[in-house]
Coordinates of C-alpha atoms in Angstrom, one line a residue:
Chain A
M1 CA -79.7 64.7 -13.0
E2 CA -76.0 64.0 -13.0
R3 CA -75.1 61.5 -15.8
N4 CA -73.8 58.8 -13.5
P5 CA -74.7 59.6 -9.9
L6 CA -73.8 56.1 -8.6
K7 CA -70.0 55.8 -9.2
S8 CA -69.3 53.7 -6.2
C9 CA -71.1 51.3 -3.9
T10 CA -70.8 49.2 -0.7
V11 CA -72.5 45.9 -0.5
I12 CA -73.6 44.8 2.9
G13 CA -74.1 41.1 2.8
A14 CA -72.5 38.2 1.0
G15 CA -75.3 35.7 0.8
N16 CA -77.2 34.2 -2.2
V17 CA -78.5 37.5 -3.5
A18 CA -75.4 39.6 -2.8
S19 CA -73.2 37.0 -4.5
H20 CA -75.0 37.5 -7.8
L21 CA -75.9 41.2 -7.5
A22 CA -72.5 42.5 -6.5
P23 CA -70.6 41.1 -9.5
A24 CA -73.5 42.3 -11.8
L25 CA -73.3 45.8 -10.4
S26 CA -69.5 46.1 -10.5
P27 CA -69.0 47.0 -14.2
W28 CA -71.4 49.9 -13.7
C29 CA -70.8 51.0 -10.2
N30 CA -67.4 50.4 -8.5
V31 CA -68.0 48.0 -5.6
R32 CA -65.5 49.2 -3.0
Q33 CA -66.4 47.1 -0.1
V34 CA -68.2 43.9 0.8
F35 CA -69.3 43.3 4.3
S36 CA -70.2 40.0 5.9
P37 CA -70.1 39.1 9.6
T38 CA -68.4 35.9 8.4
Y39 CA -65.1 37.4 7.1
D40 CA -64.4 34.4 4.9
N41 CA -67.6 35.0 3.0
A42 CA -66.7 38.7 2.5
V43 CA -63.3 37.6 1.2
K44 CA -64.9 35.1 -1.2
L45 CA -67.3 37.6 -2.7
S46 CA -64.8 40.5 -2.9
G47 CA -62.5 38.0 -4.7
K48 CA -65.3 37.4 -7.3
I49 CA -65.5 41.2 -7.9
G50 CA -61.7 41.8 -8.1
G51 CA -60.1 45.2 -8.4
R52 CA -59.7 46.9 -5.1
C53 CA -62.9 45.6 -3.5
E54 CA -62.2 45.3 0.3
P55 CA -63.7 42.6 2.4
I56 CA -64.8 43.7 5.9
A57 CA -66.4 41.9 8.8
D58 CA -66.9 44.9 11.1
L59 CA -69.4 47.6 10.2
C60 CA -67.2 50.1 12.0
N61 CA -64.9 49.9 9.0
L62 CA -67.7 50.8 6.6
D63 CA -66.7 53.3 3.9
C64 CA -68.6 56.6 4.6
G65 CA -68.3 57.9 1.1
S66 CA -70.0 55.5 -1.2
D67 CA -72.7 56.7 -3.6
L68 CA -74.8 53.6 -3.1
Y69 CA -75.2 51.2 -0.1
V70 CA -76.9 47.8 -1.0
I71 CA -78.2 46.0 2.1
S72 CA -78.6 42.4 1.0
V73 CA -79.0 40.4 4.2
P74 CA -81.7 38.1 5.6
D75 CA -84.9 40.2 6.2
D76 CA -84.6 39.7 9.9
A77 CA -81.2 41.5 9.9
V78 CA -82.1 44.6 7.9
C79 CA -83.1 46.7 11.0
A80 CA -80.0 45.7 12.9
I81 CA -77.9 46.9 9.9
L82 CA -79.7 50.2 9.8
D83 CA -79.1 50.7 13.6
A84 CA -75.4 49.7 13.3
T85 CA -74.9 52.2 10.4
S86 CA -76.8 55.1 11.9
G87 CA -73.7 57.2 11.8
I88 CA -73.7 57.2 8.0
D89 CA -76.2 59.3 6.1
H90 CA -74.3 59.8 2.9
G91 CA -75.4 58.3 -0.4
L92 CA -78.5 56.3 -1.5
W93 CA -79.4 53.3 0.6
V94 CA -81.4 50.3 -0.8
H95 CA -82.4 46.9 0.4
T96 CA -83.0 43.9 -1.9
S97 CA -85.9 42.3 -0.1
G98 CA -89.3 41.4 -1.5
S99 CA -91.0 41.7 1.9
I100 CA -89.6 44.8 3.6
D101 CA -91.4 48.1 3.1
V102 CA -89.4 51.0 1.8
D103 CA -90.5 52.9 4.9
V104 CA -88.0 50.9 6.9
F105 CA -85.5 53.6 6.0
K106 CA -87.7 56.5 7.1
G107 CA -86.0 58.7 9.7
K108 CA -82.8 56.6 9.4
K109 CA -81.5 57.6 6.0
S110 CA -82.2 60.7 3.9
R111 CA -82.1 58.9 0.5
Y112 CA -83.3 55.4 0.1
G113 CA -85.1 52.8 -2.1
V114 CA -85.6 49.2 -3.0
F115 CA -83.6 47.2 -5.5
Y116 CA -85.4 43.8 -5.6
P117 CA -84.3 41.1 -8.0
L118 CA -87.3 38.7 -8.5
Q119 CA -85.3 35.5 -8.8
T120 CA -84.0 32.6 -6.8
F121 CA -80.3 32.5 -6.2
S122 CA -77.9 29.9 -5.0
K123 CA -74.3 31.0 -4.5
D124 CA -72.7 28.5 -6.9
K125 CA -75.3 28.4 -9.7
P126 CA -74.8 31.1 -12.4
V127 CA -77.9 33.2 -13.3
D128 CA -78.4 35.3 -16.4
M129 CA -79.0 38.6 -14.7
K130 CA -80.3 40.1 -17.9
S131 CA -83.5 38.2 -17.6
V132 CA -84.1 38.8 -13.9
P133 CA -87.1 41.1 -13.3
M134 CA -85.8 44.0 -11.2
L135 CA -88.5 45.7 -9.1
I136 CA -87.5 49.2 -8.1
E137 CA -88.9 51.7 -5.6
G138 CA -87.5 55.1 -4.5
G139 CA -88.1 57.3 -1.5
T140 CA -88.4 60.1 -4.1
D141 CA -89.1 60.0 -7.9
E142 CA -85.6 61.2 -8.6
D143 CA -84.0 58.4 -6.6
A144 CA -86.4 55.9 -8.2
D145 CA -85.2 57.1 -11.6
I146 CA -81.5 56.8 -10.6
L147 CA -82.2 53.2 -9.4
L148 CA -84.2 52.3 -12.5
D149 CA -81.3 53.5 -14.6
L150 CA -78.8 51.4 -12.8
A151 CA -81.1 48.3 -12.8
G152 CA -81.6 48.8 -16.6
K153 CA -77.9 48.3 -17.0
I154 CA -77.9 44.9 -15.4
S155 CA -81.3 43.6 -16.4
G156 CA -83.6 43.9 -19.5
N157 CA -86.7 43.5 -17.3
V158 CA -87.1 46.5 -15.0
R159 CA -90.1 48.1 -13.4
I160 CA -91.3 50.3 -10.6
A161 CA -93.2 48.3 -8.0
D162 CA -94.5 49.8 -4.7
S163 CA -94.1 47.9 -1.5
G164 CA -97.6 46.5 -1.6
I165 CA -97.1 44.9 -5.0
R166 CA -93.6 43.7 -4.1
R167 CA -95.0 41.9 -1.1
K168 CA -97.7 40.1 -3.1
L169 CA -95.0 39.2 -5.7
H170 CA -92.9 37.8 -2.9
I171 CA -95.7 35.7 -1.5
A172 CA -96.5 34.4 -5.0
A173 CA -92.8 33.6 -5.5
V174 CA -92.8 31.6 -2.3
F175 CA -95.6 29.5 -3.6
A176 CA -94.3 29.2 -7.2
C177 CA -90.7 28.6 -6.4
N178 CA -89.8 27.8 -2.8
F179 CA -92.8 25.5 -2.2
V180 CA -92.5 24.0 -5.7
N181 CA -88.9 23.1 -4.9
F182 CA -89.9 21.5 -1.7
M183 CA -92.5 19.3 -3.5
W184 CA -89.6 18.1 -5.7
T185 CA -87.6 17.2 -2.6
Q186 CA -90.5 15.1 -1.4
A187 CA -90.7 13.4 -4.8
D188 CA -86.9 12.8 -4.8
D189 CA -87.2 11.2 -1.3
V190 CA -90.0 8.9 -2.3
L191 CA -88.0 7.7 -5.3
H192 CA -84.8 7.2 -3.4
A193 CA -86.5 4.5 -1.4
S194 CA -86.8 2.5 -4.8
G195 CA -83.2 3.2 -5.9
L196 CA -84.5 5.9 -8.4
D197 CA -84.3 9.7 -8.2
I198 CA -86.1 12.6 -9.6
S199 CA -84.4 12.4 -13.0
I200 CA -86.9 9.8 -14.2
L201 CA -89.6 12.5 -13.7
K202 CA -87.8 15.1 -15.9
P203 CA -90.1 14.6 -19.0
L204 CA -93.1 14.9 -16.7
L205 CA -91.6 18.1 -15.0
S206 CA -90.8 19.6 -18.4
E207 CA -94.3 19.0 -19.6
T208 CA -95.8 20.4 -16.4
F209 CA -93.6 23.5 -16.8
A210 CA -94.3 23.9 -20.5
K211 CA -98.0 23.7 -19.9
I212 CA -98.2 27.1 -18.1
D213 CA -97.2 28.8 -21.4
S214 CA -100.4 27.5 -23.0
M215 CA -103.0 27.5 -20.3
S216 CA -103.6 28.8 -16.8
P217 CA -102.4 26.6 -14.0
Y218 CA -106.0 26.4 -12.8
N219 CA -107.0 24.8 -16.1
G220 CA -103.8 22.7 -16.3
Q221 CA -104.4 20.9 -13.0
T222 CA -104.5 17.0 -13.2
G223 CA -104.0 14.2 -10.8
P224 CA -106.1 12.1 -8.4
A225 CA -107.4 15.0 -6.3
R226 CA -108.5 16.9 -9.4
R227 CA -110.3 13.8 -10.6
G228 CA -111.9 13.2 -7.2
D229 CA -110.2 9.8 -7.2
R230 CA -110.4 9.1 -3.5
K231 CA -109.3 5.5 -3.7
T232 CA -105.9 6.4 -5.2
I233 CA -105.5 9.2 -2.6
E234 CA -106.2 6.8 0.3
K235 CA -103.8 4.2 -1.2
H236 CA -101.1 6.8 -1.5
L237 CA -101.7 8.0 2.0
G238 CA -101.3 4.4 3.2
M239 CA -97.8 4.4 1.8
L240 CA -96.7 7.7 3.3
S241 CA -96.1 8.8 6.8
G242 CA -95.0 11.9 8.8
A243 CA -94.6 15.2 6.9
K244 CA -95.2 13.6 3.5
A245 CA -98.5 12.3 4.6
E246 CA -99.6 15.6 6.1
I247 CA -98.6 17.5 3.0
Y248 CA -100.2 15.0 0.7
R249 CA -103.5 15.1 2.7
L250 CA -103.7 18.9 2.9
L251 CA -102.9 19.6 -0.7
S252 CA -105.2 16.8 -2.0
D253 CA -108.1 18.2 0.2
K254 CA -107.5 21.7 -1.1
I255 CA -107.3 20.6 -4.8
Y256 CA -110.5 18.6 -4.3
E257 CA -112.3 21.6 -2.7
T258 CA -111.1 23.9 -5.5
Y259 CA -112.6 21.7 -8.2
H260 CA -115.4 19.8 -6.6
E261 CA -117.1 22.2 -4.2
Chain B
M49 CA -93.1 -15.0 -30.8
E50 CA -95.3 -13.8 -33.7
R51 CA -93.7 -10.8 -35.4
N52 CA -96.6 -8.5 -34.7
P53 CA -99.0 -10.1 -32.3
L54 CA -100.9 -6.8 -31.6
K55 CA -102.5 -5.9 -34.9
S56 CA -105.7 -4.4 -33.5
C57 CA -106.8 -2.7 -30.4
T58 CA -109.8 -1.3 -28.6
V59 CA -109.4 1.7 -26.4
I60 CA -111.7 1.9 -23.4
G61 CA -111.8 5.5 -22.3
A62 CA -111.5 8.9 -24.0
G63 CA -110.0 11.0 -21.2
N64 CA -106.7 12.8 -21.0
V65 CA -104.5 9.7 -21.2
A66 CA -106.5 7.9 -23.9
S67 CA -106.7 11.0 -26.0
H68 CA -102.9 11.0 -26.4
L69 CA -102.2 7.3 -26.2
A70 CA -104.8 6.1 -28.8
P71 CA -103.5 8.3 -31.7
A72 CA -99.9 7.3 -30.8
L73 CA -100.8 3.6 -30.9
S74 CA -102.8 3.8 -34.1
P75 CA -99.9 3.7 -36.6
W76 CA -98.7 0.5 -35.0
C77 CA -101.8 -1.2 -33.9
N78 CA -105.2 -0.6 -35.6
V79 CA -107.5 1.2 -33.1
R80 CA -110.8 -0.3 -34.1
Q81 CA -113.0 1.1 -31.4
V82 CA -113.0 3.8 -28.8
F83 CA -115.4 3.5 -25.9
S84 CA -116.6 6.4 -23.7
P85 CA -119.8 6.5 -21.6
T86 CA -120.1 10.0 -23.0
Y87 CA -120.7 9.3 -26.7
D88 CA -119.5 12.7 -27.8
N89 CA -116.1 12.1 -26.3
A90 CA -115.9 8.7 -28.1
V91 CA -116.8 10.4 -31.4
K92 CA -114.2 13.2 -30.8
L93 CA -111.4 10.7 -30.1
S94 CA -112.2 8.3 -32.8
G95 CA -112.3 11.3 -35.2
K96 CA -108.7 12.1 -34.2
I97 CA -107.7 8.5 -35.1
G98 CA -109.5 8.4 -38.4
G99 CA -109.7 5.3 -40.6
R100 CA -112.5 3.0 -39.5
C101 CA -112.3 3.6 -35.8
E102 CA -115.8 3.2 -34.3
P103 CA -117.0 5.3 -31.4
I104 CA -119.2 3.4 -28.9
A105 CA -120.9 4.4 -25.6
D106 CA -122.2 1.0 -24.6
L107 CA -119.8 -1.8 -23.5
C108 CA -122.2 -4.4 -25.0
N109 CA -121.0 -3.3 -28.4
L110 CA -117.4 -4.0 -27.5
D111 CA -115.5 -5.8 -30.3
C112 CA -114.7 -9.4 -29.0
G113 CA -111.8 -9.9 -31.4
S114 CA -109.2 -7.2 -30.7
D115 CA -105.6 -8.3 -29.9
L116 CA -105.2 -5.6 -27.3
Y117 CA -107.6 -3.9 -25.0
V118 CA -106.4 -0.6 -23.4
I119 CA -108.4 0.4 -20.3
S120 CA -107.6 4.1 -19.8
V121 CA -110.3 5.3 -17.4
P122 CA -110.2 6.9 -13.9
D123 CA -108.6 4.5 -11.4
D124 CA -112.0 4.2 -9.6
A125 CA -113.6 2.9 -12.7
V126 CA -111.2 0.1 -13.7
C127 CA -112.9 -2.6 -11.7
A128 CA -116.3 -1.7 -13.1
I129 CA -114.9 -1.9 -16.6
L130 CA -113.5 -5.4 -15.8
D131 CA -116.9 -6.5 -14.4
A132 CA -118.7 -5.1 -17.4
T133 CA -116.4 -6.9 -19.9
S134 CA -116.3 -10.2 -18.1
G135 CA -117.7 -11.9 -21.2
I136 CA -114.6 -11.2 -23.2
D137 CA -111.4 -13.1 -22.5
H138 CA -109.8 -12.7 -25.8
G139 CA -106.5 -10.7 -26.4
L140 CA -104.2 -8.9 -24.0
W141 CA -105.7 -6.5 -21.5
V142 CA -103.8 -3.6 -20.1
H143 CA -104.6 -0.6 -17.9
T144 CA -102.7 2.7 -18.0
S145 CA -102.7 3.6 -14.3
G146 CA -99.8 4.3 -12.1
S147 CA -101.6 3.2 -9.0
I148 CA -103.4 0.0 -9.8
D149 CA -101.7 -3.3 -9.2
V150 CA -101.4 -5.6 -12.2
D151 CA -103.2 -8.2 -10.1
V152 CA -106.5 -6.4 -10.7
F153 CA -106.7 -8.6 -13.8
K154 CA -106.1 -11.9 -12.0
G155 CA -109.0 -14.3 -12.4
K156 CA -110.7 -11.9 -14.8
K157 CA -108.5 -12.0 -17.9
S158 CA -106.1 -14.7 -19.0
R159 CA -103.5 -12.3 -20.5
Y160 CA -102.9 -8.9 -19.0
G161 CA -100.3 -6.2 -18.2
V162 CA -99.8 -2.5 -17.5
F163 CA -99.0 0.2 -20.1
Y164 CA -98.3 3.3 -18.0
P165 CA -97.2 6.6 -19.6
L166 CA -95.4 8.6 -16.8
Q167 CA -96.6 12.0 -18.0
T168 CA -99.3 14.6 -17.4
F169 CA -101.8 15.0 -20.2
S170 CA -104.4 17.5 -21.0
K171 CA -106.7 16.8 -24.0
D172 CA -105.8 19.8 -26.0
K173 CA -102.1 20.2 -25.3
P174 CA -99.8 18.2 -27.7
V175 CA -97.2 16.0 -26.0
D176 CA -94.1 14.5 -27.6
M177 CA -94.9 10.8 -26.9
K178 CA -91.3 9.9 -27.9
S179 CA -90.0 11.4 -24.7
V180 CA -92.6 10.0 -22.4
P181 CA -91.3 7.2 -20.1
M182 CA -93.4 4.1 -20.6
L183 CA -93.5 1.8 -17.7
I184 CA -94.5 -1.8 -18.6
E185 CA -95.5 -4.8 -16.6
G186 CA -96.8 -8.1 -17.9
G187 CA -98.7 -11.0 -16.4
T188 CA -96.1 -13.2 -18.0
D189 CA -92.6 -12.5 -19.4
E190 CA -93.9 -13.1 -22.9
D191 CA -96.7 -10.5 -22.6
A192 CA -94.3 -8.1 -20.9
D193 CA -92.0 -8.5 -24.0
I194 CA -94.9 -7.9 -26.4
L195 CA -95.9 -4.8 -24.5
L196 CA -92.3 -3.5 -24.3
D197 CA -92.0 -3.9 -28.1
L198 CA -95.2 -1.9 -28.7
A199 CA -94.2 0.8 -26.2
G200 CA -90.8 1.0 -27.9
K201 CA -92.5 2.0 -31.1
I202 CA -94.2 5.0 -29.6
S203 CA -91.6 6.1 -27.0
G204 CA -87.8 6.2 -26.8
N205 CA -87.9 5.7 -23.0
V206 CA -89.3 2.3 -22.1
R207 CA -88.7 0.1 -19.0
I208 CA -90.2 -2.7 -17.0
A209 CA -91.5 -1.5 -13.6
D210 CA -93.4 -3.7 -11.2
S211 CA -96.5 -2.5 -9.4
G212 CA -94.5 -1.5 -6.3
I213 CA -92.1 0.8 -8.2
R214 CA -95.0 2.1 -10.3
R215 CA -96.9 3.1 -7.2
K216 CA -93.9 5.0 -5.8
L217 CA -93.4 6.7 -9.1
H218 CA -97.0 7.8 -9.1
I219 CA -96.8 9.2 -5.6
A220 CA -93.6 11.1 -6.6
A221 CA -95.4 12.4 -9.7
V222 CA -98.3 13.7 -7.6
F223 CA -95.8 15.7 -5.5
A224 CA -93.6 16.8 -8.4
C225 CA -96.3 17.6 -10.9
N226 CA -99.9 17.8 -9.5
F227 CA -99.0 19.6 -6.3
V228 CA -96.5 21.8 -8.1
N229 CA -99.1 22.9 -10.5
F230 CA -101.4 23.7 -7.6
M231 CA -98.7 25.9 -6.1
W232 CA -98.7 27.8 -9.4
T233 CA -102.4 28.3 -9.2
Q234 CA -102.0 29.8 -5.7
A235 CA -99.3 32.2 -7.0
D236 CA -101.5 33.1 -10.0
D237 CA -104.4 33.9 -7.6
V238 CA -102.3 36.1 -5.3
L239 CA -101.0 38.1 -8.3
H240 CA -104.4 38.5 -9.9
A241 CA -105.4 40.6 -6.9
S242 CA -102.7 43.1 -8.0
G243 CA -103.6 43.0 -11.7
L244 CA -100.6 40.8 -12.4
D245 CA -100.4 37.1 -13.3
I246 CA -98.0 34.3 -13.1
S247 CA -96.2 35.4 -16.3
I248 CA -94.1 37.9 -14.3
L249 CA -92.7 34.9 -12.4
K250 CA -91.6 33.1 -15.5
P251 CA -87.8 33.9 -15.2
L252 CA -88.0 32.7 -11.6
L253 CA -89.8 29.5 -12.5
S254 CA -87.3 28.8 -15.3
E255 CA -84.4 29.2 -12.9
T256 CA -86.1 27.1 -10.3
F257 CA -86.7 24.4 -12.9
A258 CA -83.2 24.6 -14.4
K259 CA -81.6 24.3 -10.9
I260 CA -82.6 20.7 -10.5
D261 CA -80.3 19.8 -13.4
S262 CA -77.3 21.0 -11.4
M263 CA -78.2 20.2 -7.8
S264 CA -80.6 18.1 -5.8
P265 CA -83.8 19.9 -4.8
Y266 CA -82.8 19.4 -1.2
N267 CA -79.7 21.5 -1.8
G268 CA -81.5 24.0 -4.0
Q269 CA -84.1 25.0 -1.4
T270 CA -84.3 28.8 -0.8
G271 CA -86.9 31.1 0.7
P272 CA -88.0 32.4 4.1
A273 CA -88.7 29.0 5.7
R274 CA -85.3 27.7 4.6
R275 CA -83.6 30.7 6.1
G276 CA -85.6 30.5 9.3
D277 CA -86.9 34.0 8.6
R278 CA -90.0 33.9 10.9
K279 CA -90.8 37.6 10.6
T280 CA -91.4 37.3 6.8
I281 CA -93.4 34.1 7.3
E282 CA -95.7 35.8 9.8
K283 CA -96.0 38.9 7.6
H284 CA -97.0 36.7 4.6
L285 CA -99.5 34.8 6.8
G286 CA -101.0 38.1 7.8
M287 CA -101.8 38.8 4.2
L288 CA -103.3 35.3 3.4
S289 CA -106.5 33.6 4.5
G290 CA -108.3 30.3 4.0
A291 CA -106.7 27.6 2.0
K292 CA -103.7 29.7 1.0
A293 CA -102.9 30.5 4.7
E294 CA -103.2 26.8 5.7
I295 CA -101.0 25.7 2.8
Y296 CA -98.4 28.4 3.5
R297 CA -98.2 27.6 7.2
L298 CA -97.9 23.8 6.8
L299 CA -95.3 24.0 4.0
S300 CA -93.3 26.6 5.8
D301 CA -93.3 24.5 9.0
K302 CA -92.2 21.4 7.1
I303 CA -89.4 23.2 5.3
Y304 CA -88.3 24.8 8.6
E305 CA -88.3 21.3 10.3
T306 CA -86.3 19.8 7.4
Y307 CA -83.5 22.3 7.6
H308 CA -83.5 23.5 11.2
E309 CA -84.3 20.5 13.4

C-alpha cells in the first residue's frame, strides 16, 4: 500500500458533522473543496479550514481529482449527491452516516466505504475528536485499511463495524442521546413555568450520569414508575398536558411493565 | 431559638433515600431508631449508622421522645405511616418526598415540614451529600428555619421551596433523570443484541451531557427527528418492535412537531 494514499479530499456538506470532521481531517489530508448548497455555509466552513480550501455551491464545480470524497449530508440527501456526481469515479468515496448501508455506493463508485463518527455534533460546540469512536467500513479490505489509518490519525478510538452493527449503534445513539436531550428539554420547560431552569437539576443529572459507570442502567432505574407509585404518577399527569402528558404516560407505563410484569 | 433544637431523630424507612439521608444526619442529630417493615433492612441501615441506633420493624416500638421524625418511605405509604403513628405528637415531623404536599401533616402533627433531597439514590452507590440540593418547607417559619439549619449542615445547596415548586421540580426530575435512565436501558438492550453494550456510547453520552453547560437542551437537540429525516426514522422503526418501537415513534413524532410545526 502507498504510504499516504489520501493526500487530498473534497468534503460534500457543511452541516454539524462536516463542520467538525473537515477541520480534523485537514492536517492529514488536504481539504481542497467544501460543497454546500447554501454558499454561505460552504464559505464559513472553508474559512475554518484555511489554506486554499475552495467553497462551492454547485456540484458541477466539484474537483475531479481528489483522493477522498467525504459525503456528510442528511441521510435523505446521500442518494441525490451520488446521482449528481455520477460523472466522477475517481478516488475513494465515503459517507459519514450511521444508518446508510455501504452498498449505497455499489454500481455508482468503484471504491467506497463508511467513515462514521459516533458522536453528537453542534456547529459551534468544540468536540475533542480524539475521543470520538470512529466506525469504519470499506468496500474492500484494502480500502477499509486505508480508512482505518486515516481515522486513527484523528481519533484514538477506531474500529471496523459493518453496516448491521452501525445501524444498531445508531438506533442506540438515538435513544441514549437524542431522546435523552429531548427529556431534558421537557424538564427545562416544566421548570421555566416556575422561574427556574434545568441548572437546578445539574447535581441530579451528574449523579444519574455517573451511575452508569458503576451499574447497568437497568439496575440504576429509580422513580415513581420503577416503584409502582401510581398515586404520584397520576398526580404528575394531572399537572401535565399535551406532548408532555403523552410522553410521561407512555414512559411510565413502559418502566412499570419492565419492572413489575 | 434553642441552639440545637434537633438533638435526636427517628428515621422511618430504610429505602434508597433513607439509606443516604440517615448516615448524613447522624453526625448532627443522633439517629436513635430506624424503622422498616422488613426487619433486615432496618438492621442493615442501623448498622451503617452505628452507635446505639436501634432497628425496629413494628411502629408500636417507635420512640416517643425524638426531636425529629423523618418519614422516608414510598409516597403511597406516607399516609399509612401518619395513621399508624397518630399516638405520637411530639417533635418535628418531616417527609422527604418531592410530590407530597406539606399539608399532609395538617391535623395529624402539630409541628411538621419537608426535607426533600433533590437527587437520585441507589442504596449501594455513594453520593456526595454536600452537593445535593435540599429543598425545605416548614409548617411555620420557625420550623422552616430549624430545618434549613439542619439541612445546611449536610448540604451546601439548601433552599426554601413550597409544595408547588417542589412538585414541578419532581416532575422535571422524572423527565431529566428517571426517563433519561430508561432511554439508556433501551440503548443498552439494542446493543446487547450485537454483543456490545452502552460503554461504546460513553463519549457520546459525555458530550451530550457536557452540551447542556453551553446551550439550552432545546438548542442542543440533534438526530433524525430534529432533522426531519423520515427515511432514517422509518428504517429504525423497521428494526424495532414492542415497547422500543412505541417509544421511538412517540418521541420522534414529538421532536418533529417541536421543531417542524
